[in-house]
Coordinates of C-alpha atoms in Angstrom, one line a residue:
Chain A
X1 CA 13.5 -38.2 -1.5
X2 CA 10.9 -36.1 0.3
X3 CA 11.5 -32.2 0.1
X4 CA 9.7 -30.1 2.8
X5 CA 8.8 -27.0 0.7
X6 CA 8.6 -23.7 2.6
X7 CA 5.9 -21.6 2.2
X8 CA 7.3 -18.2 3.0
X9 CA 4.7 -15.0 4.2
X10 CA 2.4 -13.7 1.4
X11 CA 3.6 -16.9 -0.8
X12 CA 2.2 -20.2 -1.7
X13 CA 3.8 -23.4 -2.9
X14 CA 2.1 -26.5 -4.8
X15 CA 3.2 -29.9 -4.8
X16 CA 2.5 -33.4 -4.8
X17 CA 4.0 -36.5 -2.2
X18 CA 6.6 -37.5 -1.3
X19 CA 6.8 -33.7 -0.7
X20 CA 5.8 -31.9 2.8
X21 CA 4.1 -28.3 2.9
X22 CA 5.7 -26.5 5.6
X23 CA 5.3 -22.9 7.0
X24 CA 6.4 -21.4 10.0
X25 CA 5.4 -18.2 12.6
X26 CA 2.1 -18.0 11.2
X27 CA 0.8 -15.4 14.5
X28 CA -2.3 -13.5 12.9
X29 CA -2.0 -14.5 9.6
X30 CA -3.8 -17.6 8.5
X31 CA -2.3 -20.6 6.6
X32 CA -4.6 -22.6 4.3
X33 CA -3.9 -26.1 3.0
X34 CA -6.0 -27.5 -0.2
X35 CA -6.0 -31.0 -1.2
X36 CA -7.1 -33.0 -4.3
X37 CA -7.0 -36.9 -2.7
X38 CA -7.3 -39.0 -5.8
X39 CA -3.8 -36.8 -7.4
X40 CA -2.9 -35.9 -4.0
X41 CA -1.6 -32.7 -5.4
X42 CA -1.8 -29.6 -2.6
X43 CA -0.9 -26.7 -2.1
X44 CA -0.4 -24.2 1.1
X45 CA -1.1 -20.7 1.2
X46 CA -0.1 -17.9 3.9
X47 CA -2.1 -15.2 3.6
X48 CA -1.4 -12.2 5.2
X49 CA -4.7 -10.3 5.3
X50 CA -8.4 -10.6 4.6
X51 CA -9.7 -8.8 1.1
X52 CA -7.8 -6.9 -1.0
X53 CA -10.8 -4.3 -1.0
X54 CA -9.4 -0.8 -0.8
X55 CA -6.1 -1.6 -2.0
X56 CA -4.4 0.3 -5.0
X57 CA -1.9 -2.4 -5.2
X58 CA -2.8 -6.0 -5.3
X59 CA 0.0 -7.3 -7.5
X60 CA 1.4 -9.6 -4.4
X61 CA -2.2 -11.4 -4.5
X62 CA -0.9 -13.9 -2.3
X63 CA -1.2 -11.8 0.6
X64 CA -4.9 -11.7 0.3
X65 CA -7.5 -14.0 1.2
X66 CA -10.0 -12.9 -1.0
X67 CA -7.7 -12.9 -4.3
X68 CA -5.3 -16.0 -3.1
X69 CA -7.3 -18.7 -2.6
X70 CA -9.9 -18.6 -5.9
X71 CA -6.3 -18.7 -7.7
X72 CA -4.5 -21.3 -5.9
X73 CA -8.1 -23.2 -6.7
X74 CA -7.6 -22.7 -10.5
X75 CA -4.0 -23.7 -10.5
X76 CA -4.8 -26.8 -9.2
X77 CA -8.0 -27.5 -10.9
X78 CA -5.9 -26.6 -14.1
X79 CA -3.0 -29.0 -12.5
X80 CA -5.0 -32.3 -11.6
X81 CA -7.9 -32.1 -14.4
X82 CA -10.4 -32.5 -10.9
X83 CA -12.7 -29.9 -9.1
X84 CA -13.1 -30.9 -5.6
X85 CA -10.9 -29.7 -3.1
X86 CA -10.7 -30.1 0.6
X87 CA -8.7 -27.6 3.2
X88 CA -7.4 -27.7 6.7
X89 CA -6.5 -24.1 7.9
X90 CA -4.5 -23.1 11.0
X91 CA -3.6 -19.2 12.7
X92 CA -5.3 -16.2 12.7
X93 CA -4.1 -15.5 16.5
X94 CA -4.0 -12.2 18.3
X95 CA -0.9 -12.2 20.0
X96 CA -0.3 -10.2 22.9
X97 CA -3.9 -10.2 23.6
X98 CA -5.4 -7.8 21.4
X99 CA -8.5 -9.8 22.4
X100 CA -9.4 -7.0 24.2
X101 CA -10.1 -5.2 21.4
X102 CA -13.2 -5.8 19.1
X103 CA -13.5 -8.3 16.8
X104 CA -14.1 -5.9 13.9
X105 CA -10.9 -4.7 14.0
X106 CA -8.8 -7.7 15.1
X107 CA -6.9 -8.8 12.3
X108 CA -6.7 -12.3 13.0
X109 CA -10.1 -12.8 13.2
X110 CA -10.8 -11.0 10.2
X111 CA -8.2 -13.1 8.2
X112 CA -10.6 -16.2 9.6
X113 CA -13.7 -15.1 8.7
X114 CA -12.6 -14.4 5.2
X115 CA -10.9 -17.4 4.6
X116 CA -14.1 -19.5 5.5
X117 CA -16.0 -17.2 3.5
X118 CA -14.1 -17.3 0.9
X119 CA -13.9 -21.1 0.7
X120 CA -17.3 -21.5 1.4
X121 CA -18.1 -19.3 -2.0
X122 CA -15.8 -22.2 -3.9
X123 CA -17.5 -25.1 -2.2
X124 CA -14.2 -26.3 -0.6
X125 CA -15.3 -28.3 2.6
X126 CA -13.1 -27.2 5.7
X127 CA -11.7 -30.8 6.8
X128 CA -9.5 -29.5 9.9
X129 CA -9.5 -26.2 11.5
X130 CA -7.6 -25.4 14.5
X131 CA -7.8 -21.1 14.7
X132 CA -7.9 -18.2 16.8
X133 CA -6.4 -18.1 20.2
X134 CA -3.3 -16.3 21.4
X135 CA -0.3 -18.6 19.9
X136 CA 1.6 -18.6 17.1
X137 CA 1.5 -21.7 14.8
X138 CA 3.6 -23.7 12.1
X139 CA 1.9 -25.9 9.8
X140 CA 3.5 -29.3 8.3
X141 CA 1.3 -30.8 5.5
X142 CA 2.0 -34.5 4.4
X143 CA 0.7 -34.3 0.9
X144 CA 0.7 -38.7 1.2
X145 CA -2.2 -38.2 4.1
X146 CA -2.8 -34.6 3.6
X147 CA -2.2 -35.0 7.3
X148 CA -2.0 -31.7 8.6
X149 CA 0.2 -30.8 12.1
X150 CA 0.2 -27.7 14.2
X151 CA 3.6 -27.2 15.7
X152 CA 2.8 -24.5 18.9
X153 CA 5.8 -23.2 21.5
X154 CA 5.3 -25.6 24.3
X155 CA 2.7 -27.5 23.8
X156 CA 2.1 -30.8 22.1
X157 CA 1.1 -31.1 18.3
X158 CA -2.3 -30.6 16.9
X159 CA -3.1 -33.2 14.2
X160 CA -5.6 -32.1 12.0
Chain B
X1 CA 12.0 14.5 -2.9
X2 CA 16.0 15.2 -3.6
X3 CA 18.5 12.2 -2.5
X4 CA 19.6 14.8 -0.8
X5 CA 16.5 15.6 1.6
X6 CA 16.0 12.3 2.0
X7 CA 19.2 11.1 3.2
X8 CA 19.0 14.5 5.2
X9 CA 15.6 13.0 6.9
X10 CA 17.1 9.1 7.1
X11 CA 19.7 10.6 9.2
X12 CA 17.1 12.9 11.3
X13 CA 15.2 9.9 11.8
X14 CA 18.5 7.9 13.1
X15 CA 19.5 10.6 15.3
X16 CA 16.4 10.2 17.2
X17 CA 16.3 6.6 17.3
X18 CA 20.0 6.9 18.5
X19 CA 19.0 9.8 21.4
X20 CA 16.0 7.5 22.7
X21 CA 18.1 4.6 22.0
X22 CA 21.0 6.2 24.2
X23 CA 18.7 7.0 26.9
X24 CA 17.3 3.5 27.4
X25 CA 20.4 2.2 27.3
X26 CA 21.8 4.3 30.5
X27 CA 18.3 3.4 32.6
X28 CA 19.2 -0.1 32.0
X29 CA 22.7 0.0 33.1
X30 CA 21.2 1.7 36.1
X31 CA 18.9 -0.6 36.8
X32 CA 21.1 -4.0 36.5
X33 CA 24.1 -2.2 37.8
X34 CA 26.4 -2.9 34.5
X35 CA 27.5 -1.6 31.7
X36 CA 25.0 -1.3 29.2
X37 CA 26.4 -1.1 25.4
X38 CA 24.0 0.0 22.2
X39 CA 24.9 -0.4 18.6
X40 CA 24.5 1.6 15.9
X41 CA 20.4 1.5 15.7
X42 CA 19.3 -0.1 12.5
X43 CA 16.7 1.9 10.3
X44 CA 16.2 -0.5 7.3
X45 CA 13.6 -1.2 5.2
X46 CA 13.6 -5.3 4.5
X47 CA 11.0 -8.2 3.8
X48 CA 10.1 -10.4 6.0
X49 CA 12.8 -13.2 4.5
X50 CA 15.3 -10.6 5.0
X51 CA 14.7 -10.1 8.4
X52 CA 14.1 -14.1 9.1
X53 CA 17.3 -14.5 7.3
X54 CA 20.0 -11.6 8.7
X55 CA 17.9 -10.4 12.4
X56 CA 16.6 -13.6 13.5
X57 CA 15.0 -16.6 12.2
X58 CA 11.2 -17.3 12.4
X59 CA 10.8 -20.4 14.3
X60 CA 13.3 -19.1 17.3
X61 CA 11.5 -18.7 20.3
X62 CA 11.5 -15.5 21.9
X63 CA 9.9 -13.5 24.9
X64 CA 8.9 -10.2 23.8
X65 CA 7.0 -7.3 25.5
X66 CA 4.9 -5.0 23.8
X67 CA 3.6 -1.2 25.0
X68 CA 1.3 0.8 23.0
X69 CA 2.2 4.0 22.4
X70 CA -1.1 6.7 22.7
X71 CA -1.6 10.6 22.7
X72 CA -3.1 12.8 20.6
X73 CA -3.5 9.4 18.2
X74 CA -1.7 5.9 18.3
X75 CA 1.5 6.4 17.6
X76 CA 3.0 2.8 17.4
X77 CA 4.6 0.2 19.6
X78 CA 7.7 -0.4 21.3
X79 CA 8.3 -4.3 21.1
X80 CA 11.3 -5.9 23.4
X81 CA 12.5 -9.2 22.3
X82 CA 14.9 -11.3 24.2
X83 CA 15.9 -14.8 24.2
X84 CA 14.2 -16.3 27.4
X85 CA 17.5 -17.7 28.4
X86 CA 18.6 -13.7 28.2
X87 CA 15.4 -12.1 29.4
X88 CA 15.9 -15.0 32.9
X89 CA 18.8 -13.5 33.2
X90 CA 17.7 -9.8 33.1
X91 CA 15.6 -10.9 35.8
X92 CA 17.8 -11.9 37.9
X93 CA 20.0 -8.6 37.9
X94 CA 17.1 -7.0 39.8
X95 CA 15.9 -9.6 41.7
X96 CA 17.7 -9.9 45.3
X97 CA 19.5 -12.8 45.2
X98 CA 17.7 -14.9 48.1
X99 CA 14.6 -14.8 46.4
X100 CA 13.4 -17.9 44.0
X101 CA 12.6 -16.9 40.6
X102 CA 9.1 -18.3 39.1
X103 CA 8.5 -17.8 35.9
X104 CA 5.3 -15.0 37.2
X105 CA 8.5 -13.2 38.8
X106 CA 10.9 -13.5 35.6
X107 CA 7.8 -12.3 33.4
X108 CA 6.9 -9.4 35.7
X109 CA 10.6 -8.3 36.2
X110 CA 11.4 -8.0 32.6
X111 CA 7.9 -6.3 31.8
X112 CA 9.6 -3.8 34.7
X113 CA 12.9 -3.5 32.5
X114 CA 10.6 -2.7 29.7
X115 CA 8.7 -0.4 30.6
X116 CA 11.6 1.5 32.5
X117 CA 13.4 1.7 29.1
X118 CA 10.6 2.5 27.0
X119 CA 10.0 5.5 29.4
X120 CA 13.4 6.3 29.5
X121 CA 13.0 6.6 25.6
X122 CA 10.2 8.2 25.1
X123 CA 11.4 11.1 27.7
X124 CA 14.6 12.0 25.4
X125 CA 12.5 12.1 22.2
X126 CA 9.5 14.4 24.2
X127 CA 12.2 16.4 24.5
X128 CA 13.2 17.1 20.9
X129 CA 9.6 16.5 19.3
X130 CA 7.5 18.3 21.5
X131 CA 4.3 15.9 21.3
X132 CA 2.9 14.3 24.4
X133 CA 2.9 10.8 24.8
X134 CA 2.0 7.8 27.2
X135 CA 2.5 4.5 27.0
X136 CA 0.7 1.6 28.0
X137 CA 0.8 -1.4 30.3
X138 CA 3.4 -3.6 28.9
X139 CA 2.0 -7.0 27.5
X140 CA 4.5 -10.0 27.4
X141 CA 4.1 -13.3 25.2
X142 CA 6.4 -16.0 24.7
X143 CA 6.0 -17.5 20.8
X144 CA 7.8 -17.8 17.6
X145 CA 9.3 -14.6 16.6
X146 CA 8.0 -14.9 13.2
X147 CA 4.3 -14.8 14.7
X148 CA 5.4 -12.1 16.9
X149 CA 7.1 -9.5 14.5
X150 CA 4.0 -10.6 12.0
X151 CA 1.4 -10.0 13.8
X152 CA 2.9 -6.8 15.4
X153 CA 3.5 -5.0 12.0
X154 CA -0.1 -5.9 11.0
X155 CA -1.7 -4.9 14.0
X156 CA 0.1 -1.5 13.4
X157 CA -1.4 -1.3 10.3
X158 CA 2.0 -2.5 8.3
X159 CA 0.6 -4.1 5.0
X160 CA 3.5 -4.3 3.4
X161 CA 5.6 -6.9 2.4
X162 CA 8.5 -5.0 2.9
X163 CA 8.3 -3.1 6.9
X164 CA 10.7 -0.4 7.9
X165 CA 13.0 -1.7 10.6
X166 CA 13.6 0.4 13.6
X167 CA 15.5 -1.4 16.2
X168 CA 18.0 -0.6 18.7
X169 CA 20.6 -3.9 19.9
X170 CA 21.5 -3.7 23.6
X171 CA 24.1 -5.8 25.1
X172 CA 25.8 -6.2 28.3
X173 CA 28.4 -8.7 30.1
X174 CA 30.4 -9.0 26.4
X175 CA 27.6 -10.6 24.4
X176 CA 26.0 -12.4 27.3
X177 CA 23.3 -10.8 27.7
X178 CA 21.0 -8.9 24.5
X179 CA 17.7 -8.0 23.7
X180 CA 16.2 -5.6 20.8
X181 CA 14.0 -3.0 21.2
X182 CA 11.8 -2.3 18.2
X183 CA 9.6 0.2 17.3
X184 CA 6.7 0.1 15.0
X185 CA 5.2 3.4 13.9
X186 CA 1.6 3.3 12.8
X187 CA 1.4 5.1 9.0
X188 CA 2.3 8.6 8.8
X189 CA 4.3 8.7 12.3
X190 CA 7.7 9.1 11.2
X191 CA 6.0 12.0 8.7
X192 CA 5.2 13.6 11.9
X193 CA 8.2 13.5 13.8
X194 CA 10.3 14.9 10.8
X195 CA 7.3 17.6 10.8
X196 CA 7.7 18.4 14.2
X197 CA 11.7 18.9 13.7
X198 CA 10.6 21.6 11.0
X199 CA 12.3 18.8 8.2

């Protein structure tokens, strides 16, 4: 039977097919799918903010970009025995356009920025990206396909 | 702090909440010409399953309007959220009834509703807090609460997993008609308030 495993906010799941990755209301935070084809094992992410930098407490590392993504990597590096991984990421929105304010202090295109940065730095190629904007998202990821669809209010779905 | 002093400050903070709260809740009733009922405001500190699980879940859609709060500093946001079937139907209470509704006219009547309430709020707590404070133009969106009460917290410089609720529930017409009216302090607001009251 296929589950569909919820990734809640600041949390990350990892599974392998028949399973779906699923989370919902992503608005400015950003939610980042990895993929290791020939296991298909992936996991999803939904990170809240960029870097962790300037934090006393980091314990929920999941929230961060910076922290949560080299350790999702190494989980499933340790989990499949391989070291390539591909992603497809999706949010980092400003809602109610805070586009008027500057992009260096826009949160959702801070949490982009990092998340490219920081999977650039691990040589993770970005398969499918579909971020920015003014709408909230919802991510489904077939871990079969690592097809990857963006649910949106009233609109049609983005495949990635 | 004592449990004492902070329970003494909770309650400070609700009183408020319930005087601005009160306030808003008589404009409206003015304004659609019915009687306007307000619970018991909700000051609760949850995470964010908490509040998908108990307040509303994350995938409902919503329309929600937001007004920035500015003086001195930011202060926060006031952030309405309706069902759209709910916030139509605001609409309609103030629109004369020979006129067609578009959804232009639904969005800009309940920005109207909005930002009459928020004033009417914001005048009560002047009152008692003595701090000047405007607010801005209300901005509506229609998405995913979950993306909306996200992004909102964050924006306000909420990092927290778990976020400090302050909400007031209006109903009218039996349960007909509701909608919520949040606010979202930036850090160190509520501090300030309590300051101002001398607690």
């Amino acid at each position: 039977m296929s589950e569909q495993v919820k990734v809640g906010i600041s949390d990350y799941k990892m599974s392998e097919p028949p399973d779906h990755l699923v989370t919902i209301g992503l608005g400015s935070c950003v939610g980042i799918a990895l993929y290791e084809p020939t296991t298909k094992v992936g996991a999803l992410i939904h990170i809240m903010l960029p870097e962790s930098k300037g934090f006393k407490d980091t314990t929920k590392w999941e929230k961060f970009a910076d922290l949560a993504i080299p350790k999702v990597a190494e989980k499933m590096y340790e989990q499949t025995g391989k070291k390539k991984l591909f992603a497809k990421i999706a949010g980092g929105a400003s809602m109610f356009s805070f586009g008027s304010k500057p992009d260096s202090i826009q949160i959702g295109k801070r949490n982009i920025i990092s998340v490219k940065e920081t999977l650039k730095e691990l040589g993770i190629p970005i398969l499918g990206d579909h971020t920015g904007g003014e709408m909230g998202r919802s991510m489904f990821v077939d871990l079969e396909t690592f097809e990857v669809k963006v649910r949106m209010v009233n609109r049609e779905y983005h495949i990635l | 702090m004592t449990q004492d002093e902070y329970l003494f400050r909770f309650d400070a903070l609700q009183e408020i909440i319930n005087i601005g709260g009160g306030n808003a809740a008589t404009s409206l009733s003015k304004l659609i010409e019915r009687k306007v009922e307000m619970e018991v405001p909700t000051l609760e500190i949850m995470d964010y399953d908490q509040i998908y699980q108990e307040i509303r879940k994350e995938d409902e859609v919503v329309k929600a309007v937001l007004m920035n709060i500015v003086g001195d500093r930011e202060y926060g946001v006031f952030l309405f959220v309706a069902n759209p079937v709910n916030a139509e139907k605001l609409a309609q209470m103030i629109t004369p009834t020979e006129v067609e509704l578009t959804v232009e006219l639904i969005d800009s009547a309940v920005n109207e509703i909005v930002n009459i309430i928020v004033h009417s709020f914001m005048t009560a707590i002047m009152k008692i807090i003595d701090i000047k404070m405007v607010s801005s133009v209300p901005i509506m969106a229609e998405d995913m609460f979950g993306s909306i009460i996200s992004s909102v917290y964050m924006e306000q410089e909420q990092y927290d997993q778990q976020i400090l609720i302050i909400k007031n529930e209006y109903y009218s017409l039996g349960h007909k008609i509701e909608g919520s009216l949040y606010f979202v302090p930036r850090p160190g607001v509520l501090e300030l308030l309590l300051q101002q009251l001398g607690l």
